[in-house]
CSV table of C-alpha atoms in Angstrom, one decimal:
chain,number,residue,atom,x,y,z
A,1,MET,CA,57.2,15.0,30.3
A,2,LYS,CA,59.8,12.8,32.0
A,3,ILE,CA,58.8,14.1,35.4
A,4,ALA,CA,55.1,13.6,34.8
A,5,LEU,CA,55.7,10.0,33.8
A,6,SER,CA,57.8,9.3,36.8
A,7,CYS,CA,55.1,10.8,39.0
A,8,LEU,CA,52.4,8.7,37.4
A,9,VAL,CA,54.3,5.5,37.9
A,10,LEU,CA,55.2,6.2,41.5
A,11,CYS,CA,51.6,7.2,42.3
A,12,ILE,CA,50.3,3.7,41.6
A,13,LEU,CA,52.6,2.2,44.2
A,14,PRO,CA,51.2,1.8,47.7
A,15,VAL,CA,53.4,4.7,48.8
A,16,THR,CA,52.2,8.2,49.2
A,17,LEU,CA,54.6,10.7,47.7
A,18,ALA,CA,54.4,14.5,48.1
A,19,GLY,CA,53.2,16.3,45.0
A,20,CYS,CA,51.9,13.2,43.4
A,21,GLY,CA,48.4,11.8,43.9
A,22,GLY,CA,47.2,14.8,45.8
A,23,GLY,CA,48.4,13.8,49.3
A,24,THR,CA,48.5,16.6,52.0
A,25,SER,CA,51.3,15.2,54.3
A,26,ASP,CA,54.2,12.8,54.0
A,27,PRO,CA,54.7,9.8,56.1
A,28,ALA,CA,58.1,9.2,57.7
A,29,PRO,CA,60.5,7.9,55.1
A,30,ASP,CA,61.9,4.4,55.4
A,31,ALA,CA,64.3,2.2,53.4
A,32,THR,CA,61.8,1.5,50.6
A,33,ASP,CA,61.1,5.3,50.2
A,34,ALA,CA,64.8,6.0,50.0
A,35,ALA,CA,65.3,3.2,47.5
A,36,LEU,CA,62.6,4.5,45.2
A,37,SER,CA,63.7,8.1,45.6
A,38,ASP,CA,67.3,7.2,44.6
A,39,THR,CA,66.3,5.1,41.6
A,40,PRO,CA,67.0,6.9,38.4
A,41,GLU,CA,63.8,7.7,36.5
A,42,ALA,CA,64.9,5.8,33.5
A,43,ASP,CA,65.0,2.6,35.6
A,44,VAL,CA,61.5,2.8,36.9
A,45,GLY,CA,59.6,-0.2,35.7
A,46,SER,CA,62.8,-1.9,34.5
A,47,ASP,CA,64.1,-5.4,35.4
A,48,ALA,CA,66.8,-4.1,37.7
A,49,PRO,CA,67.4,-6.3,40.8
A,50,ASP,CA,65.3,-5.5,43.8
A,51,ASP,CA,67.8,-6.3,46.6
A,52,THR,CA,70.3,-3.5,45.9
A,53,THR,CA,69.3,-1.4,48.9
A,54,GLU,CA,70.2,-2.5,52.4
A,55,ARG,CA,67.4,-2.7,54.9
A,56,PRO,CA,67.7,-1.3,58.5
A,57,ASP,CA,68.3,-3.7,61.3
A,58,SER,CA,65.1,-5.1,62.8
A,59,ASP,CA,63.9,-8.1,64.6
A,60,ASP,CA,62.3,-9.4,61.4
A,61,GLN,CA,64.5,-8.8,58.4
A,62,ASP,CA,62.0,-10.4,56.1
A,63,ALA,CA,59.0,-8.2,57.1
A,64,PRO,CA,58.0,-5.6,54.5
A,65,PRO,CA,58.0,-1.9,55.5
A,66,ALA,CA,54.9,-0.8,57.3
A,67,ASP,CA,53.5,1.3,54.5
A,68,VAL,CA,54.0,-1.3,51.8
A,69,GLU,CA,51.5,-4.2,51.6
A,70,SER,CA,54.2,-6.6,50.2
A,71,ARG,CA,57.3,-6.6,48.2
A,72,ASP,CA,55.5,-8.6,45.6
A,73,ASP,CA,53.2,-5.6,44.9
A,74,VAL,CA,56.2,-3.6,43.9
A,75,ASP,CA,57.6,-6.4,41.7
A,76,ALA,CA,54.2,-6.8,40.0
A,77,VAL,CA,54.2,-3.2,39.0
A,78,ALA,CA,57.7,-3.3,37.8
A,79,ASP,CA,57.2,-6.4,35.7
A,80,THR,CA,53.9,-5.3,34.0
A,81,PRO,CA,54.5,-5.3,30.3
A,82,ASP,CA,53.8,-2.1,28.4
A,83,GLU,CA,51.5,-3.9,25.9
A,84,VAL,CA,49.1,-6.9,26.0
A,85,ALA,CA,48.7,-9.0,22.9
A,86,PRO,CA,45.2,-8.6,21.5
A,87,LEU,CA,42.8,-11.6,21.4
A,88,PRO,CA,42.0,-13.0,18.0
A,89,ILE,CA,38.7,-11.8,16.4
A,90,PRO,CA,36.4,-13.6,16.7
A,91,TYR,CA,37.6,-15.2,19.9
A,92,VAL,CA,37.2,-19.0,20.1
A,93,THR,CA,37.4,-20.7,23.4
A,94,PRO,CA,40.4,-23.1,23.6
A,95,ALA,CA,39.5,-26.8,23.3
A,96,PHE,CA,38.7,-28.7,26.5
A,97,ASP,CA,40.7,-31.7,27.6
A,98,ASP,CA,37.6,-33.8,28.1
A,99,PRO,CA,34.8,-32.2,26.0
A,100,VAL,CA,31.1,-33.3,26.2
A,101,PRO,CA,30.0,-34.8,22.8
A,102,ASP,CA,28.2,-32.1,20.7
A,103,MET,CA,25.0,-34.0,20.0
A,104,PRO,CA,22.4,-32.7,17.5
A,105,PHE,CA,19.3,-31.1,19.0
A,106,LEU,CA,16.1,-29.6,17.6
A,107,GLN,CA,16.5,-26.0,16.6
A,108,GLU,CA,13.6,-23.8,15.5
A,109,ASP,CA,14.3,-20.9,13.2
A,110,ASN,CA,12.4,-17.8,11.9
A,111,SER,CA,14.9,-15.1,12.2
A,112,ASN,CA,13.0,-12.7,10.0
A,113,PRO,CA,9.2,-13.2,9.8
A,114,PHE,CA,8.7,-10.0,7.9
A,115,LEU,CA,10.3,-11.5,4.8
A,116,GLU,CA,7.4,-14.0,4.5
A,117,ALA,CA,4.6,-11.7,5.7
A,118,GLY,CA,3.3,-11.1,2.2
A,119,TYR,CA,-0.4,-10.4,1.8
A,120,ALA,CA,-2.2,-9.2,5.0
A,121,PRO,CA,-4.4,-9.8,6.9
A,122,LEU,CA,-4.9,-13.6,6.8
A,123,ILE,CA,-7.6,-15.6,8.5
A,124,GLY,CA,-6.3,-19.2,7.9
A,125,PHE,CA,-5.0,-21.8,5.5
A,126,ILE,CA,-6.2,-24.8,3.6
A,127,ALA,CA,-4.0,-27.7,2.5
A,128,PRO,CA,-1.6,-27.2,-0.4
A,129,GLY,CA,-2.8,-28.1,-3.9
A,130,PRO,CA,-1.0,-30.7,-6.1
A,131,GLU,CA,1.6,-28.2,-7.3
A,132,ASP,CA,1.9,-26.2,-4.1
A,133,ASP,CA,4.8,-26.4,-1.6
A,134,ALA,CA,3.0,-24.4,1.0
A,135,PRO,CA,-0.6,-24.2,2.3
A,136,ARG,CA,-2.9,-21.9,0.5
A,137,ARG,CA,-3.6,-18.6,2.2
A,138,ILE,CA,-7.1,-17.4,3.0
A,139,ALA,CA,-7.7,-13.6,3.4
A,140,PRO,CA,-11.0,-12.0,4.5
A,141,ARG,CA,-11.8,-11.3,0.8
A,142,GLY,CA,-10.7,-14.5,-0.9
A,143,LEU,CA,-7.8,-16.8,-1.8
A,144,VAL,CA,-4.3,-15.3,-2.0
A,145,VAL,CA,-2.3,-16.5,-5.0
A,146,ALA,CA,1.5,-16.0,-5.4
A,147,GLY,CA,2.4,-14.4,-8.7
A,148,PRO,CA,5.7,-13.8,-10.5
A,149,GLY,CA,8.4,-12.3,-8.4
A,150,ASN,CA,6.5,-13.1,-5.2
A,151,ALA,CA,3.8,-10.5,-6.1
A,152,ASP,CA,0.7,-11.7,-4.3
A,153,THR,CA,-2.7,-11.4,-6.0
A,154,LEU,CA,-6.2,-11.9,-4.5
A,155,ARG,CA,-8.7,-14.2,-6.1
A,156,ALA,CA,-11.6,-12.3,-4.5
A,157,ILE,CA,-15.2,-13.2,-3.7
A,158,PRO,CA,-17.9,-10.8,-5.0
A,159,PRO,CA,-17.4,-7.2,-3.6
A,160,GLY,CA,-20.8,-6.9,-2.0
A,161,ASP,CA,-20.6,-10.1,0.1
A,162,ALA,CA,-19.5,-10.2,3.8
A,163,ASP,CA,-16.0,-11.1,4.8
A,164,LEU,CA,-15.1,-14.8,4.9
A,165,ILE,CA,-15.2,-16.9,8.1
A,166,GLY,CA,-12.8,-19.6,6.9
A,167,ALA,CA,-12.2,-22.2,4.3
A,168,GLY,CA,-11.6,-25.9,3.8
A,169,ILE,CA,-11.5,-28.8,1.4
A,170,ALA,CA,-14.5,-31.0,0.7
A,171,ASN,CA,-14.4,-34.0,-1.6
A,172,GLY,CA,-11.0,-32.7,-2.9
A,173,ASP,CA,-12.3,-29.2,-3.8
A,174,PRO,CA,-11.3,-26.0,-2.0
A,175,LEU,CA,-14.4,-24.1,-0.7
A,176,LEU,CA,-14.6,-20.7,1.0
A,177,VAL,CA,-17.1,-20.1,3.7
A,178,GLY,CA,-18.8,-16.8,4.6
A,179,PRO,CA,-21.6,-16.0,7.0
A,180,ARG,CA,-24.2,-16.4,4.3
A,181,HIS,CA,-22.5,-18.0,1.4
A,182,LEU,CA,-20.4,-21.0,0.4
A,183,TYR,CA,-18.0,-20.3,-2.6
A,184,SER,CA,-16.8,-22.9,-5.1
A,185,GLN,CA,-14.1,-22.2,-7.6
A,186,GLU,CA,-15.1,-21.9,-11.3
A,187,GLY,CA,-11.9,-21.0,-13.2
A,188,PRO,CA,-10.4,-17.8,-11.7
A,189,ASP,CA,-13.8,-16.8,-10.1
A,190,TRP,CA,-15.8,-17.9,-7.1
A,191,THR,CA,-19.4,-19.0,-7.5
A,192,PRO,CA,-21.5,-18.2,-4.4
A,193,HIS,CA,-24.1,-20.7,-3.0
A,194,ALA,CA,-26.5,-19.8,-0.3
A,195,ILE,CA,-25.8,-21.5,3.0
A,196,ALA,CA,-28.1,-21.4,6.0
A,197,PRO,CA,-29.8,-23.9,8.3
A,198,PRO,CA,-33.3,-24.8,7.1
A,199,GLU,CA,-36.0,-22.4,8.3
A,200,SER,CA,-33.4,-20.4,10.1
A,201,ASP,CA,-31.7,-17.0,9.6
A,202,GLU,CA,-28.6,-18.0,11.6
A,203,ALA,CA,-25.2,-16.9,10.2
A,204,VAL,CA,-22.1,-19.2,10.1
A,205,LEU,CA,-19.9,-18.5,13.1
A,206,GLY,CA,-17.0,-21.0,12.7
A,207,VAL,CA,-15.3,-23.3,10.2
A,208,VAL,CA,-12.9,-26.2,10.7
A,209,GLN,CA,-11.4,-28.9,8.4
A,210,GLY,CA,-12.9,-32.3,9.0
A,211,GLN,CA,-12.0,-35.8,7.7
A,212,GLY,CA,-12.2,-35.0,4.0
A,213,ARG,CA,-15.1,-32.6,4.5
A,214,ILE,CA,-15.8,-29.2,6.1
A,215,LEU,CA,-17.6,-28.6,9.4
A,216,VAL,CA,-19.3,-25.3,10.1
A,217,TRP,CA,-21.6,-24.1,12.8
A,218,THR,CA,-24.1,-21.4,13.6
A,219,SER,CA,-25.3,-20.5,17.1
A,220,THR,CA,-27.4,-23.7,17.3
A,221,HIS,CA,-26.7,-25.8,14.2
A,222,LEU,CA,-23.9,-28.1,13.1
A,223,GLY,CA,-23.3,-28.1,9.3
A,224,ILE,CA,-21.5,-30.9,7.4
A,225,ILE,CA,-20.2,-29.8,4.0
A,226,ASN,CA,-19.4,-32.6,1.5
A,227,GLY,CA,-19.4,-30.3,-1.5
A,228,ALA,CA,-20.8,-27.0,-2.7
A,229,ASP,CA,-24.3,-28.6,-3.3
A,230,ALA,CA,-24.1,-31.1,-0.4
A,231,VAL,CA,-24.6,-29.3,2.9
A,232,PHE,CA,-26.4,-31.0,5.8
A,233,TRP,CA,-27.5,-29.2,8.9
A,234,HIS,CA,-28.2,-30.7,12.3
A,235,SER,CA,-29.8,-29.0,15.3
A,236,MET,CA,-27.8,-29.0,18.5
A,237,PRO,CA,-28.9,-28.2,22.1
A,238,LEU,CA,-25.8,-26.0,22.5
A,239,ALA,CA,-24.7,-22.4,21.8
A,240,ILE,CA,-21.8,-23.9,19.8
A,241,SER,CA,-18.3,-22.4,20.2
A,242,ALA,CA,-15.9,-25.1,18.9
A,243,VAL,CA,-16.1,-28.3,16.8
A,244,LEU,CA,-13.6,-31.1,16.0
A,245,GLU,CA,-13.9,-34.2,13.9
A,246,THR,CA,-11.8,-37.2,14.9
A,247,ALA,CA,-11.4,-40.5,13.1
A,248,ASN,CA,-14.8,-41.8,14.2
A,249,GLN,CA,-16.8,-39.0,15.9
A,250,VAL,CA,-17.6,-35.3,15.8
A,251,LEU,CA,-17.2,-33.4,19.0
A,252,ILE,CA,-19.3,-30.2,19.7
A,253,ALA,CA,-18.5,-27.8,22.5
A,254,GLY,CA,-20.6,-24.9,23.8
A,255,HIS,CA,-23.0,-23.7,26.5
A,256,PRO,CA,-26.4,-25.3,27.0
A,257,LEU,CA,-29.1,-23.2,25.5
A,258,ASP,CA,-31.0,-23.3,28.8
A,259,ASP,CA,-27.9,-22.2,30.9
A,260,LEU,CA,-25.7,-19.9,28.8
A,261,GLN,CA,-24.0,-18.7,32.0
A,262,GLY,CA,-23.2,-22.2,33.3
A,263,ASN,CA,-20.4,-24.6,32.7
A,264,PRO,CA,-19.8,-25.5,29.0
A,265,ARG,CA,-20.5,-29.0,27.7
A,266,VAL,CA,-18.8,-31.2,25.1
A,267,LEU,CA,-21.1,-33.5,23.1
A,268,ARG,CA,-20.4,-36.1,20.5
A,269,VAL,CA,-22.1,-37.7,17.5
A,270,PRO,CA,-20.9,-40.6,15.3
A,271,GLY,CA,-18.9,-39.4,12.3
A,272,ASP,CA,-20.9,-41.6,10.0
A,273,ALA,CA,-24.3,-40.5,11.5
A,274,PRO,CA,-24.0,-36.9,12.5
A,275,GLY,CA,-27.8,-36.5,12.6
A,276,THR,CA,-28.3,-38.8,15.5
A,277,PRO,CA,-29.0,-37.3,19.0
A,278,PRO,CA,-25.8,-36.1,20.5
A,279,GLN,CA,-24.4,-37.8,23.6
A,280,PRO,CA,-22.1,-36.4,26.4
A,281,ALA,CA,-18.4,-36.7,25.5
A,282,LEU,CA,-17.4,-35.5,29.0
A,283,SER,CA,-19.3,-35.4,32.2
A,284,PRO,CA,-21.1,-32.0,32.8
A,285,ASP,CA,-18.8,-31.0,35.6
A,286,ALA,CA,-15.6,-32.0,33.9
A,287,VAL,CA,-15.0,-28.7,32.1
A,288,ALA,CA,-15.7,-26.3,34.9
A,289,GLY,CA,-13.4,-23.4,35.0
A,290,VAL,CA,-12.2,-23.3,31.4
A,291,GLY,CA,-14.6,-20.6,30.4
A,292,PRO,CA,-16.0,-20.4,26.9
A,293,ILE,CA,-14.4,-23.2,24.8
A,294,ARG,CA,-12.5,-22.0,21.8
A,295,ALA,CA,-10.7,-25.2,20.5
A,296,LEU,CA,-10.5,-28.9,20.9
A,297,VAL,CA,-7.5,-31.2,20.2
A,298,ALA,CA,-7.7,-35.0,20.3
A,299,ASP,CA,-5.2,-37.9,20.6
A,300,VAL,CA,-2.0,-36.1,21.7
A,301,THR,CA,1.0,-37.7,23.4
A,302,LEU,CA,2.7,-34.5,24.7
A,303,PRO,CA,3.0,-33.5,27.5
A,304,THR,CA,1.4,-36.9,28.3
A,305,ARG,CA,-1.0,-39.2,26.5
A,306,LEU,CA,-4.4,-37.5,26.4
A,307,ASP,CA,-7.6,-38.4,24.6
A,308,LEU,CA,-8.8,-34.8,24.5
A,309,VAL,CA,-7.6,-31.3,25.3
A,310,VAL,CA,-10.1,-28.5,25.9
A,311,VAL,CA,-8.9,-25.0,25.4
A,312,GLY,CA,-11.0,-22.2,26.8
A,313,ASP,CA,-10.7,-18.5,27.5
A,314,ASP,CA,-9.9,-19.1,31.2
A,315,GLY,CA,-7.9,-22.4,31.2
A,316,MET,CA,-7.0,-25.7,29.6
A,317,VAL,CA,-7.8,-29.2,30.7
A,318,GLY,CA,-6.6,-32.6,29.4
A,319,TYR,CA,-8.7,-35.8,29.6
A,320,ALA,CA,-8.1,-39.5,29.3
A,321,GLY,CA,-10.2,-42.6,29.8
A,322,ASP,CA,-11.2,-46.0,28.3
A,323,ASP,CA,-14.2,-46.5,26.2
A,324,PRO,CA,-17.1,-46.8,26.9
A,325,GLY,CA,-16.5,-44.7,30.0
A,326,LEU,CA,-16.2,-40.9,29.6
A,327,PRO,CA,-12.7,-39.5,29.8
A,328,THR,CA,-11.8,-37.9,33.1
A,329,PRO,CA,-9.6,-34.9,33.8
A,330,VAL,CA,-5.9,-35.5,34.1
A,331,ASP,CA,-3.6,-33.5,36.4
A,332,VAL,CA,-1.1,-31.9,34.0
A,333,PRO,CA,1.3,-29.4,35.7
A,334,LEU,CA,2.0,-27.6,32.4
A,335,PHE,CA,-1.8,-26.9,32.1
A,336,ALA,CA,-1.9,-25.0,35.4
A,337,SER,CA,-3.4,-21.5,35.1
A,338,ASP,CA,0.0,-19.9,36.0
A,339,ARG,CA,1.8,-22.0,33.3
A,340,VAL,CA,-0.3,-21.6,30.2
A,341,PRO,CA,0.4,-18.4,28.2
A,342,LEU,CA,-3.3,-18.0,27.3
A,343,ASP,CA,-4.3,-14.7,25.6
A,344,ARG,CA,-7.7,-15.1,24.0
A,345,PRO,CA,-7.2,-18.4,22.1
A,346,THR,CA,-8.5,-18.6,18.5
A,347,SER,CA,-7.8,-22.2,17.3
A,348,ALA,CA,-5.7,-25.3,18.0
A,349,ILE,CA,-4.0,-27.9,15.8
A,350,ARG,CA,-2.0,-31.1,16.4
A,351,THR,CA,1.7,-31.2,15.5
A,352,SER,CA,3.8,-33.9,14.1
A,353,ASP,CA,5.7,-34.6,17.3
A,354,GLY,CA,2.5,-35.6,19.1
A,355,GLY,CA,2.0,-32.3,20.8
A,356,PHE,CA,-0.3,-29.4,19.8
A,357,LEU,CA,-0.2,-25.7,19.1
A,358,VAL,CA,-2.7,-23.0,20.1
A,359,THR,CA,-3.1,-19.7,18.3
A,360,THR,CA,-4.3,-16.6,20.2
A,361,HIS,CA,-4.8,-12.9,19.8
A,362,GLY,CA,-1.5,-12.4,21.6
A,363,GLY,CA,0.8,-14.8,19.7
A,364,ALA,CA,0.9,-18.6,19.7
A,365,PHE,CA,2.2,-21.3,21.9
A,366,ARG,CA,3.1,-25.0,21.5
A,367,ILE,CA,3.8,-27.9,23.7
A,368,THR,CA,6.9,-29.8,22.5
A,369,ASP,CA,9.9,-31.8,23.8
A,370,ARG,CA,13.4,-31.0,22.6
A,371,ASP,CA,15.0,-33.9,24.5
A,372,ILE,CA,14.9,-32.1,27.8
A,373,GLY,CA,11.2,-32.8,28.8
A,374,PRO,CA,7.9,-31.2,27.7
A,375,GLU,CA,7.9,-27.4,27.6
A,376,TRP,CA,5.9,-24.5,26.2
A,377,ARG,CA,7.3,-22.7,23.2
A,378,VAL,CA,5.9,-19.2,22.7
A,379,TYR,CA,5.8,-17.5,19.3
A,380,ASN,CA,5.5,-13.8,19.9
A,381,ALA,CA,5.2,-10.8,17.5
A,382,GLN,CA,8.1,-9.6,15.4
A,383,ARG,CA,10.5,-12.4,16.5
A,384,TRP,CA,8.4,-15.3,15.2
A,385,VAL,CA,5.2,-13.8,13.7
A,386,PRO,CA,4.7,-10.5,11.9
A,387,ASP,CA,1.7,-9.7,14.1
A,388,GLY,CA,0.6,-11.0,17.5
A,389,ASP,CA,-3.0,-11.5,16.3
A,390,VAL,CA,-2.7,-15.1,15.1
A,391,ARG,CA,-5.9,-16.4,13.5
A,392,GLY,CA,-4.9,-19.9,12.4
A,393,ALA,CA,-2.0,-22.3,11.8
A,394,TRP,CA,-1.2,-25.3,9.6
A,395,THR,CA,1.3,-28.1,9.5
A,396,ASN,CA,1.7,-31.4,7.7
A,397,LEU,CA,1.3,-34.2,10.3
A,398,ASP,CA,3.1,-36.7,8.0
A,399,VAL,CA,6.3,-34.7,8.0
A,400,PRO,CA,8.4,-35.1,11.2
A,401,ASP,CA,9.6,-31.8,12.5
A,402,GLY,CA,8.0,-30.2,9.5
A,403,PRO,CA,7.4,-26.4,9.2
A,404,ILE,CA,4.5,-24.6,10.8
A,405,TRP,CA,2.7,-21.8,9.1
A,406,PHE,CA,0.9,-19.0,11.0
A,407,ALA,CA,-1.9,-16.8,9.6
A,408,THR,CA,-1.8,-13.5,11.3
A,409,ALA,CA,-3.3,-10.0,10.9
A,410,GLY,CA,0.1,-9.0,9.5
A,411,GLY,CA,0.4,-11.8,7.0
A,412,GLN,CA,1.9,-15.3,7.1
A,413,SER,CA,5.0,-16.6,9.0
A,414,ARG,CA,6.8,-19.9,8.8
A,415,VAL,CA,8.8,-21.6,11.6
A,416,THR,CA,11.1,-24.4,10.5
A,417,THR,CA,13.0,-26.9,12.5
A,418,ARG,CA,16.2,-28.8,12.0
A,419,ARG,CA,18.6,-31.0,13.9
A,420,ILE,CA,21.8,-29.0,14.6
A,421,THR,CA,24.9,-29.2,16.8
A,422,LEU,CA,26.1,-26.3,18.9
A,423,GLU,CA,29.2,-26.0,16.7
A,424,ARG,CA,27.0,-25.5,13.6
A,425,LYS,CA,24.7,-23.0,15.5
A,426,MET,CA,27.7,-21.0,16.6
A,427,ALA,CA,29.0,-20.8,13.1
A,428,ASP,CA,25.7,-19.2,12.0
A,429,LEU,CA,25.8,-16.7,14.9
A,430,ILE,CA,29.4,-15.7,14.2
A,431,ASP,CA,28.5,-15.2,10.5
A,432,ARG,CA,25.7,-12.8,11.5
A,433,ILE,CA,27.9,-11.0,14.0
A,434,VAL,CA,30.7,-10.5,11.5
A,435,THR,CA,28.2,-9.4,8.8
A,436,ARG,CA,26.2,-6.8,10.7
A,437,HIS,CA,27.5,-6.3,14.3
A,438,ASP,CA,31.3,-6.5,14.3
A,439,ARG,CA,32.9,-3.0,14.7
A,440,ASP,CA,36.6,-3.4,15.1
A,441,GLY,CA,36.2,-6.3,17.4
A,442,ALA,CA,33.3,-4.9,19.4
A,443,VAL,CA,29.7,-6.3,19.1
A,444,ALA,CA,27.5,-3.3,18.2
A,445,ASP,CA,23.8,-2.9,17.9
A,446,SER,CA,22.1,-3.5,14.6
A,447,ARG,CA,19.0,-1.4,13.9
A,448,MET,CA,16.9,-1.8,10.8
A,449,GLN,CA,15.4,1.4,9.4
A,450,VAL,CA,12.7,-0.8,7.7
A,451,PRO,CA,11.6,-3.7,10.0
A,452,GLY,CA,12.7,-7.0,8.4
A,453,ASP,CA,14.8,-5.4,5.6
A,454,LEU,CA,18.4,-6.5,6.4
A,455,SER,CA,19.7,-4.1,3.7
A,456,THR,CA,18.7,-1.2,5.9
A,457,SER,CA,20.7,-2.4,8.9
A,458,VAL,CA,22.6,0.4,10.6
């Protein structure tokens, strides 16, 4: 064993020795070889002086032998300690002499969307009731109610009726909207009311929340719902695809009935007189290239101040302008076709920071500014939402940095925000690593046998 150790130590020196390291021939010995050969094995790697062996005369007494790169290499090997003190676990970087102040920044969190998924699928939300701390969930068959122990129950519409299109609040009362019926709540049950444009067999295609009332539309009619027995229909010259009510007007988007393959149009009617003939809200050529319009958002300040944002299947355009002139397109780099993560948009809402959020069949995306300039935030499946098919979203505009709820085919998800420092964020990450990833100082994978159930982490 002593011979093997000696051979191993000598082999790592820049000297080729016979029988060690697999060499086939020996170079001519020199003074260094002789010194190493004569050194007792017990002294290899010791702190014995290095100048005990005389060197042969030469023109340059300080030059190292030809087959040794430098004397320092030998010394480095000799002085290498047998053991290295281990780093503390977890390792913390030593303090800097002149550190940058650790300022709070906006941090979003939804580390486990499966915990909140609950009842599925969902198609949207309506505002919370007086005793609710979250928006009320709407499923295709009715209103989802949270029971004891987070056991969801469904307050369903009659079993023979078609699935719901959406819901809203009119005159303070929650109402559900289906293709052929409007449902008002009578105790635990829903009472159906026929809903259809006069002298028409058109079905309801879309629902949005208005200013204290509900707006619905068929293929050619706009409906204003002020209550279960107060529905007013207005004929429109468009095949309607999106509607939005602002503080003083109602915007209606769609393709002209006489040119269904042409550019879409956006019209407007006064909010207090929706039955008046609609007028153009944008010039006819201002929405070219966006494709069928799926959502409208008004009065945003991110990524810049815009009067209106039009979201279509093929693109997104922002508009600004002074009354009484029509708003004109604004060049917004973030709205470029290669920057917007569009994937079949389904709806859009404003957010409390002045930006907006778009839901799609492939996740959701939001324009926001976390003190480094406007940017897109993408909410993809399993990380932020339980399912990528996002049908709607809700947030309270009066709560700065308030939570956002997502209604998806896999249930609901909630994204919260908080102001946090890097030190505090690191503490959270270390806690997770120590709890589920630390294996004797190494960071190991953590796989859950049941998605979202941390108790099944392996």
